[in-house]
mmCIF file of C-alpha atoms in Angstrom:
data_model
loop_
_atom_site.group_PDB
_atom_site.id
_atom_site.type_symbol
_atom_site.label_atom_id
_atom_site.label_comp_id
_atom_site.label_asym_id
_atom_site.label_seq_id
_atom_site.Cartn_x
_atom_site.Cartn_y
_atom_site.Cartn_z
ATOM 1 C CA UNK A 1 0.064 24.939 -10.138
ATOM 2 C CA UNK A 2 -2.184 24.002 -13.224
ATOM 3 C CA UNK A 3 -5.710 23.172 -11.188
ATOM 4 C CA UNK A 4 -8.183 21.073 -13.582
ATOM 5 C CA UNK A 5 -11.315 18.524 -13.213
ATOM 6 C CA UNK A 6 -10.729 15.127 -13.209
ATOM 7 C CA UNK A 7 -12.208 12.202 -15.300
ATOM 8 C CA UNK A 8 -13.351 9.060 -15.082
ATOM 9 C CA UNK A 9 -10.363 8.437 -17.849
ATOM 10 C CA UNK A 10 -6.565 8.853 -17.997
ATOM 11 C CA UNK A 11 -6.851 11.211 -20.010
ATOM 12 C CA UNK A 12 -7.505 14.399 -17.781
ATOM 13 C CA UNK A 13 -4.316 13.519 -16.020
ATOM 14 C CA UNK A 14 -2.320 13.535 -18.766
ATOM 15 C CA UNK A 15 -3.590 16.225 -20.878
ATOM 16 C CA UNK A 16 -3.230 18.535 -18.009
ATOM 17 C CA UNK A 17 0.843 17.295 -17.425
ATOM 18 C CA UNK A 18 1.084 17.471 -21.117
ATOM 19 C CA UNK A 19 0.077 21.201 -20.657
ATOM 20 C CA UNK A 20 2.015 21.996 -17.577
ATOM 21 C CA UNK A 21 4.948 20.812 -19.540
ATOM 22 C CA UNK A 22 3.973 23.376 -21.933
ATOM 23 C CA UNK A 23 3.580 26.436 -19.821
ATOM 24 C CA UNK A 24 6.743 25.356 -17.917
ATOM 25 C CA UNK A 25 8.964 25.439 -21.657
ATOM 26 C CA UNK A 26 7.133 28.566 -22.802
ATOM 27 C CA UNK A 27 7.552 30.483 -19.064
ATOM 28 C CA UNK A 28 11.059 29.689 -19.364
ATOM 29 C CA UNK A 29 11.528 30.691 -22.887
ATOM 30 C CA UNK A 30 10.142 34.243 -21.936
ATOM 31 C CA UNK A 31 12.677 34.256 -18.989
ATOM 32 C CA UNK A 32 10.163 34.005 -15.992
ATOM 33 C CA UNK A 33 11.899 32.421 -12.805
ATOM 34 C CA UNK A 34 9.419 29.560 -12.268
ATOM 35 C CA UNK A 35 11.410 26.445 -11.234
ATOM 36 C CA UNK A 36 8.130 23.917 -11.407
ATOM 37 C CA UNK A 37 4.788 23.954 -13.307
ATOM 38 C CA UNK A 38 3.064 21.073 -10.855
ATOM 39 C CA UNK A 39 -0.371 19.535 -12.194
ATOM 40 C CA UNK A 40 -3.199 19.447 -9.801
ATOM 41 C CA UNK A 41 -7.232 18.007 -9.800
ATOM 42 C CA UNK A 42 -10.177 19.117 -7.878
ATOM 43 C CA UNK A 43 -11.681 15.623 -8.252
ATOM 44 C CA UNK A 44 -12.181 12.161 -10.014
ATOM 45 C CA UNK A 45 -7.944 11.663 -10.155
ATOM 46 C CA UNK A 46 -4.915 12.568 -8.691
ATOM 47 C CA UNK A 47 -2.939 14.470 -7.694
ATOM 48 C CA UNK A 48 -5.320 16.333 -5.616
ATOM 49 C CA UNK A 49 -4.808 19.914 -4.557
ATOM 50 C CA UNK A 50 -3.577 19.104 -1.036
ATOM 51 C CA UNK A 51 -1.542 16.331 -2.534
ATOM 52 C CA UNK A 52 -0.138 18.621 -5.224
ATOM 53 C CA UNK A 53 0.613 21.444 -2.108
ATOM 54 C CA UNK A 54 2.677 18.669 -0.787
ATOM 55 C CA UNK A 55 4.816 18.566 -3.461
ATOM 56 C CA UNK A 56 5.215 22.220 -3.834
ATOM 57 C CA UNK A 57 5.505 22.888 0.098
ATOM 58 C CA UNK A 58 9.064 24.232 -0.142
ATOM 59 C CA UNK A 59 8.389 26.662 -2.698
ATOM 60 C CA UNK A 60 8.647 30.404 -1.863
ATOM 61 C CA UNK A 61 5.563 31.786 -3.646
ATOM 62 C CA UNK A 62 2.743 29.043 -5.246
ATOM 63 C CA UNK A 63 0.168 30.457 -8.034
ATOM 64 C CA UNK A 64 -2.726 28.295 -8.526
ATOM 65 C CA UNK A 65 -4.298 28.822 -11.625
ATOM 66 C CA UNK A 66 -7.651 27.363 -12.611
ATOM 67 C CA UNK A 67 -8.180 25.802 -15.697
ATOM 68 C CA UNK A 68 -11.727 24.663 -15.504
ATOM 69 C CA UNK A 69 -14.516 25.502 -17.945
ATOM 70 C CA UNK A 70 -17.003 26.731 -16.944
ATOM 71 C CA UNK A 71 -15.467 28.082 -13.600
ATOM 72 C CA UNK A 72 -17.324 27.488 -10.538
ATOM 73 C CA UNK A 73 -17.514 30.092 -7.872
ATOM 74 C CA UNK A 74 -19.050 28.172 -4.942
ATOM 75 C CA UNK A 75 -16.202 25.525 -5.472
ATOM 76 C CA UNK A 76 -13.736 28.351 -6.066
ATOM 77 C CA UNK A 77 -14.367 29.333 -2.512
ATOM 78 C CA UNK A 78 -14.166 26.186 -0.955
ATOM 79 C CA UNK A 79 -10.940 25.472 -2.748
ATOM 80 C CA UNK A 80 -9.520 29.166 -0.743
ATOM 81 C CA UNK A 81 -10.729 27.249 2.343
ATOM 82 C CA UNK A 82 -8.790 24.166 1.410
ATOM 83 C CA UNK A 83 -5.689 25.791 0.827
ATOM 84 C CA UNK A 84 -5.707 27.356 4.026
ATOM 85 C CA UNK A 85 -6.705 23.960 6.143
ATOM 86 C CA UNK A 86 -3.791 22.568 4.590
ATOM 87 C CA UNK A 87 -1.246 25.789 5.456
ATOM 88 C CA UNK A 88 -3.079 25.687 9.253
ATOM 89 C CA UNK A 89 -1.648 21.480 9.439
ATOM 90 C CA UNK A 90 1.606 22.536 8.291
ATOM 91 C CA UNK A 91 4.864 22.084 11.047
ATOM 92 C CA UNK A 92 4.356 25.827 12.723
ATOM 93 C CA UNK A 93 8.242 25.884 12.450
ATOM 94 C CA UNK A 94 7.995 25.607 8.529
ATOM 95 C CA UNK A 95 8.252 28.588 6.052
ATOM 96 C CA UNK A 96 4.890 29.329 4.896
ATOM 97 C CA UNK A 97 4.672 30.029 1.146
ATOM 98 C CA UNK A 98 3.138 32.497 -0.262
ATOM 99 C CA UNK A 99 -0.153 31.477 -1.325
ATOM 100 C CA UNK A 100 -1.858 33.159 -4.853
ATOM 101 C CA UNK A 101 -5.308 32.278 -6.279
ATOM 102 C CA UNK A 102 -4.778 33.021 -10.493
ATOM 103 C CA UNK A 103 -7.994 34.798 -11.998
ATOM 104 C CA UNK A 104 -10.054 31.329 -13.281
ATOM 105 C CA UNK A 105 -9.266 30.263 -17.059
ATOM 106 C CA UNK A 106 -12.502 32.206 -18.642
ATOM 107 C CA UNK A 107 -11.602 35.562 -17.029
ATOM 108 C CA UNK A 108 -8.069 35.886 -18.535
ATOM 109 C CA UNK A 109 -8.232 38.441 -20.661
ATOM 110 C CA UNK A 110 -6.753 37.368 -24.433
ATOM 111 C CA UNK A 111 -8.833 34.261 -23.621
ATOM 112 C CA UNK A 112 -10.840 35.378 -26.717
ATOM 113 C CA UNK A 113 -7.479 36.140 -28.963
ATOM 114 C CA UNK A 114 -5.857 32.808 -28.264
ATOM 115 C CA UNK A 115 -9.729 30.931 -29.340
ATOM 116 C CA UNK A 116 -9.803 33.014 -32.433
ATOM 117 C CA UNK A 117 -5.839 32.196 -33.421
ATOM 118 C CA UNK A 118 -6.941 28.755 -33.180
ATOM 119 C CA UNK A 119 -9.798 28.939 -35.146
ATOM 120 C CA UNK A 120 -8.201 31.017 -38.374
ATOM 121 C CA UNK A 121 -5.451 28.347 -37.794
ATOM 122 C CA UNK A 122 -8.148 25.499 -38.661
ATOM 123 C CA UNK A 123 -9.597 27.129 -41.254
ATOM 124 C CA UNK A 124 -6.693 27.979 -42.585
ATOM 125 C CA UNK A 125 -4.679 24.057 -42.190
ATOM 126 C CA UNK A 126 -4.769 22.677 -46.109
ATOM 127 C CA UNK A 127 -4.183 19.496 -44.482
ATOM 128 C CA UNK A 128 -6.926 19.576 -42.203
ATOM 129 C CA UNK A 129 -9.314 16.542 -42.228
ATOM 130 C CA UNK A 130 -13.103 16.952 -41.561
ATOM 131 C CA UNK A 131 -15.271 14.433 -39.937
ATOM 132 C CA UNK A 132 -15.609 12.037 -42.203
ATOM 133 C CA UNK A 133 -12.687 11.982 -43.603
ATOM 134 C CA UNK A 134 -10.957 10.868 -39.778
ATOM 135 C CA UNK A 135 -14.083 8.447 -39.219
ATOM 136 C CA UNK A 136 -12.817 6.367 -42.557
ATOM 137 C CA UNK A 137 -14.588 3.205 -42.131
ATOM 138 C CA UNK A 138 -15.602 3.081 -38.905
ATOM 139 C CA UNK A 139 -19.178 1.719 -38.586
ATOM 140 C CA UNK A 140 -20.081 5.339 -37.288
ATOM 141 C CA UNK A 141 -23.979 3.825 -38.277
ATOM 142 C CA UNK A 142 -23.990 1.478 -34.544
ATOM 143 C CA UNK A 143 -22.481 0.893 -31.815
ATOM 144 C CA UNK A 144 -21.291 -2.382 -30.603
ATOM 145 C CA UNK A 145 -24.105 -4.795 -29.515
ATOM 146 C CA UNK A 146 -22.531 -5.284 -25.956
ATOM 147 C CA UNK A 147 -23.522 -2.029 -25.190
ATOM 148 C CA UNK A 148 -27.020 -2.799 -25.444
ATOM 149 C CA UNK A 149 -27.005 -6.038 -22.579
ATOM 150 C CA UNK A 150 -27.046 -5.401 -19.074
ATOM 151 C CA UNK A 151 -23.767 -6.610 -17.177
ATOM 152 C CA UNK A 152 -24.074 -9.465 -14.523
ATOM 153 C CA UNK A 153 -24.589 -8.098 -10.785
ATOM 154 C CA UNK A 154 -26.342 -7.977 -8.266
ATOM 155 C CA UNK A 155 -24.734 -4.757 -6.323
ATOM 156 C CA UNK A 156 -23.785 -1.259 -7.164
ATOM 157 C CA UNK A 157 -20.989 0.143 -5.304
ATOM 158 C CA UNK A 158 -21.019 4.064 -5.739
ATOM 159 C CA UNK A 159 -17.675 5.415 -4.621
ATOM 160 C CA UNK A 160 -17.679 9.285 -4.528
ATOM 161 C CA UNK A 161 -14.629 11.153 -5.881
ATOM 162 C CA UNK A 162 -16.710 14.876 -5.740
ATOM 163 C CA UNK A 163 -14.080 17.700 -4.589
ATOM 164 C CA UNK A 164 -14.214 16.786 -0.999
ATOM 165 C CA UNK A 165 -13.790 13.266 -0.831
ATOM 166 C CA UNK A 166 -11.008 13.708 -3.051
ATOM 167 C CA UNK A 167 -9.341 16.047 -0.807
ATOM 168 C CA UNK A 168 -10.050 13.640 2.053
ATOM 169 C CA UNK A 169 -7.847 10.885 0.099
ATOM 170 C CA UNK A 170 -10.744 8.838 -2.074
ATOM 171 C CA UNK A 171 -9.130 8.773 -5.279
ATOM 172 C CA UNK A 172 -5.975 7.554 -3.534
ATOM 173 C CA UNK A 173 -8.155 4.593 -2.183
ATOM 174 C CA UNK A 174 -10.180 3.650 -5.106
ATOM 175 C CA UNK A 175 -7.799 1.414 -6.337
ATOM 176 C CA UNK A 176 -7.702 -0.608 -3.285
ATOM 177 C CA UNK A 177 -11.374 -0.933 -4.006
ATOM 178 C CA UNK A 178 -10.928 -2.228 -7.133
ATOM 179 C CA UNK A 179 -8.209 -4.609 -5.970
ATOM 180 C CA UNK A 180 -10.671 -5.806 -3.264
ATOM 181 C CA UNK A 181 -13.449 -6.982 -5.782
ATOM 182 C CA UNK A 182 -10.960 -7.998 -8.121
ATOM 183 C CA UNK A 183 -9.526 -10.265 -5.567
ATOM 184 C CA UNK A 184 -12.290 -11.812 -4.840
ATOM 185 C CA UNK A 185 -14.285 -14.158 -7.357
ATOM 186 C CA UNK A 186 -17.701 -14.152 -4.810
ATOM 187 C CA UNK A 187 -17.605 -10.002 -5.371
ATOM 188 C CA UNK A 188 -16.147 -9.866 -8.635
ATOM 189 C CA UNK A 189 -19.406 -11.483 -10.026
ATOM 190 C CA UNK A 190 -22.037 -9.381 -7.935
ATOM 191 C CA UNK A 191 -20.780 -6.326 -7.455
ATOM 192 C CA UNK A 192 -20.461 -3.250 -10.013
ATOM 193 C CA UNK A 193 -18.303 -0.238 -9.150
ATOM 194 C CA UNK A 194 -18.784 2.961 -10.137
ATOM 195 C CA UNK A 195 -17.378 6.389 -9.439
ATOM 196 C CA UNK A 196 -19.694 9.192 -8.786
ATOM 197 C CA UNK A 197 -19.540 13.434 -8.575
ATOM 198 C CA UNK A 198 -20.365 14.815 -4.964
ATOM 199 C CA UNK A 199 -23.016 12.869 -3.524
ATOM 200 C CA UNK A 200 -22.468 14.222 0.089
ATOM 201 C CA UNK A 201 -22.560 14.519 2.956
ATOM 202 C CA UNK A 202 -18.731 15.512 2.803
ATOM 203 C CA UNK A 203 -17.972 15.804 6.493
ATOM 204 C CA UNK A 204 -18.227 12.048 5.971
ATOM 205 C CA UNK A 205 -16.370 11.309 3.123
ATOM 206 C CA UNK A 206 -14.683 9.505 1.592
ATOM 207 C CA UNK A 207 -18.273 7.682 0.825
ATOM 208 C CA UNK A 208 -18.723 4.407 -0.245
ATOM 209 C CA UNK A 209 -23.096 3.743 -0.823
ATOM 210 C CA UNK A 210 -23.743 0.015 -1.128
ATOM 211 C CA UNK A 211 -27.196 -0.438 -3.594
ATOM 212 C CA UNK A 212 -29.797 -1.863 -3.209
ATOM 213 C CA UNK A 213 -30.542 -1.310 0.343
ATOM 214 C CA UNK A 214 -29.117 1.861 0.656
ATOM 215 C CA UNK A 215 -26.214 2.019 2.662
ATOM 216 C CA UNK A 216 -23.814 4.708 2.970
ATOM 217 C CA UNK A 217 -20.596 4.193 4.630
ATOM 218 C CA UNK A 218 -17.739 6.348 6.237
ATOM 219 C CA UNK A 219 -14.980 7.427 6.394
ATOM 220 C CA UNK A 220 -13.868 4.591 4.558
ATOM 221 C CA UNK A 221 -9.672 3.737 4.689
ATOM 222 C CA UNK A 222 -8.133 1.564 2.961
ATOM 223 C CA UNK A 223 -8.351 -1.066 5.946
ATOM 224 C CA UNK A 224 -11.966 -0.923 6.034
ATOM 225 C CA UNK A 225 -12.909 -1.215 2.458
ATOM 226 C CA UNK A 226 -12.625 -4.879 1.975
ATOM 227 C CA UNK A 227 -14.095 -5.621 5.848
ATOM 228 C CA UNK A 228 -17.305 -3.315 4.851
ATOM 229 C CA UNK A 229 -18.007 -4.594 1.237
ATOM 230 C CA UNK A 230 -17.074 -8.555 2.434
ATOM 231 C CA UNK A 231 -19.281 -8.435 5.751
ATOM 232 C CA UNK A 232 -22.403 -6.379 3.299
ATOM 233 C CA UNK A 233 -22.354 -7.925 -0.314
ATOM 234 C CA UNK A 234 -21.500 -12.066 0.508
ATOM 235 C CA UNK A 235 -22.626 -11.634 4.409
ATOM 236 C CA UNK A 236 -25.716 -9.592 4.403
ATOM 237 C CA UNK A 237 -24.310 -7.442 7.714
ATOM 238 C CA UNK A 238 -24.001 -4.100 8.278
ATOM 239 C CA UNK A 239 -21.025 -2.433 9.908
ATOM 240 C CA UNK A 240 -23.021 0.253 11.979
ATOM 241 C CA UNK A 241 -19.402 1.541 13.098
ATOM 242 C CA UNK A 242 -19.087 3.160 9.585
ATOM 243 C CA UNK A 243 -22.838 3.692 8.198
ATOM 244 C CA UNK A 244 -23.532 7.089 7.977
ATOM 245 C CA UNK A 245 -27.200 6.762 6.293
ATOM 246 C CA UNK A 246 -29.543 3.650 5.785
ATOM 247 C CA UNK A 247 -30.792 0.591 7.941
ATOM 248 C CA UNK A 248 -29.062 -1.278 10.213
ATOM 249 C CA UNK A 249 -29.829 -4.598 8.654
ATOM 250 C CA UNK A 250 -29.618 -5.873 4.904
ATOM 251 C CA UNK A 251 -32.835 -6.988 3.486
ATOM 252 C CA UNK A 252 -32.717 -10.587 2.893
ATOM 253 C CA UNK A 253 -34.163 -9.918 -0.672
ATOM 254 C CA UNK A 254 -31.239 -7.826 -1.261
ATOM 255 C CA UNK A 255 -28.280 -10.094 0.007
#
């Protein structure tokens, strides 16, 4: 299991299948039995570790190996503590596998070898374009003037996809989220979502933080997201079933 960080792109998700496809043609090509080389992210996408132990449940032996830079050692451990939450909710009748945490990306040891290959192979590429050469025209010189004016809204909507919430399902329900303001022209036009690194607390999680006012809510499922934002953001109430942090009542400035 290939075990990256997320993005607030696509591109993290592919990228790291893209490699995984790699490893899995170049592990079979050297004859080692591996039957699947399964993609995996600590946060900000999916599939998430527990999601990605899912998939792999059946497996006799599964080797997680780290890919982040720079490696992490406080998340490290909470990852070992993840892994074995998810082994402790599996059916006691089930075959556990057997459970291996890889040495982290920058302690392999040809790490250095492989960095140097690559960089004799760039000096060495005759067809090799430098950085102006792949800018071409492009107005490298500014930046569009849309990135200058401040969008229409009234609300921030800070939904946390740290480690933990992701584990706890967020980036599976972000999309309802979006569907939820997208869905709904009264939100749509005041409210700005935005995905954020750990805010905590976790035990809570997955967070969604309403601004301004300050209102943190959770654990938020995808049949509470549209109740909470509706009843906050066109409403001015506060479910105090779900808020974790804040006051009780929206400010009538900030409705």
């Amino acid at each position: 299991m290939l075990l990256g960080r997320g993005a607030a792109y696509a591109n993290a998700v592919t990228e790291l299948t893209q490699l995984a496809e790699r490893l899995q043609a170049a592990m079979a090509a050297q004859g080692t039995p591996v039957l699947r080389i399964q993609p995996a992210l600590v946060d900000r996408s999916q599939p998430s570790l527990p999601q990605a132990l899912d998939l792999c449940a059946q497996a006799q032996t599964i080797v997680i190996l780290p890919v982040m830079a720079p490696d992490e050692t406080s998340l490290r451990r909470w990852l070992h503590k993840l892994v074995m939450r998810w082994r402790a909710a599996q059916p006691a009748t089930a075959p556990f596998p057997r459970l291996i945490f890889a040495p982290p990306l920058l302690g392999a040891p040809d790490l250095a070898q492989v960095l140097a290959r690559t960089v004799e192979a760039a000096l060495g590429d005759v067809c090799a374009q430098d950085v102006p050469a792949v800018v071409g025209d492009d107005p490298w010189e500014h930046d569009p003037a849309a990135w200058s004016a401040v969008p229409e809204h009234q609300h921030h909507v800070l939904w946390c996809v740290g480690p933990r919430c992701t584990a706890k399902g967020a980036t599976q329900l972000y999309p309802e989220l979006a569907r939820t303001v997208q869905a709904n022209k009264d939100l749509k036009k005041k409210v700005m979502l935005l995905q954020t690194s750990c805010q905590y607390p976790c035990n809570h999680g997955p967070l969604m933080i309403v601004y301004p006012g300050g209102h943190w809510y959770g654990p938020m499922t995808a049949s509470t997201i549209a109740p909470v934002l509706t009843q906050q953001v066109l409403h001015g109430q506060v479910n105090e079933a779900l808020l974790v942090h804040g006051p009780t009542m929206v400010d009538a400035d900030n409705a």
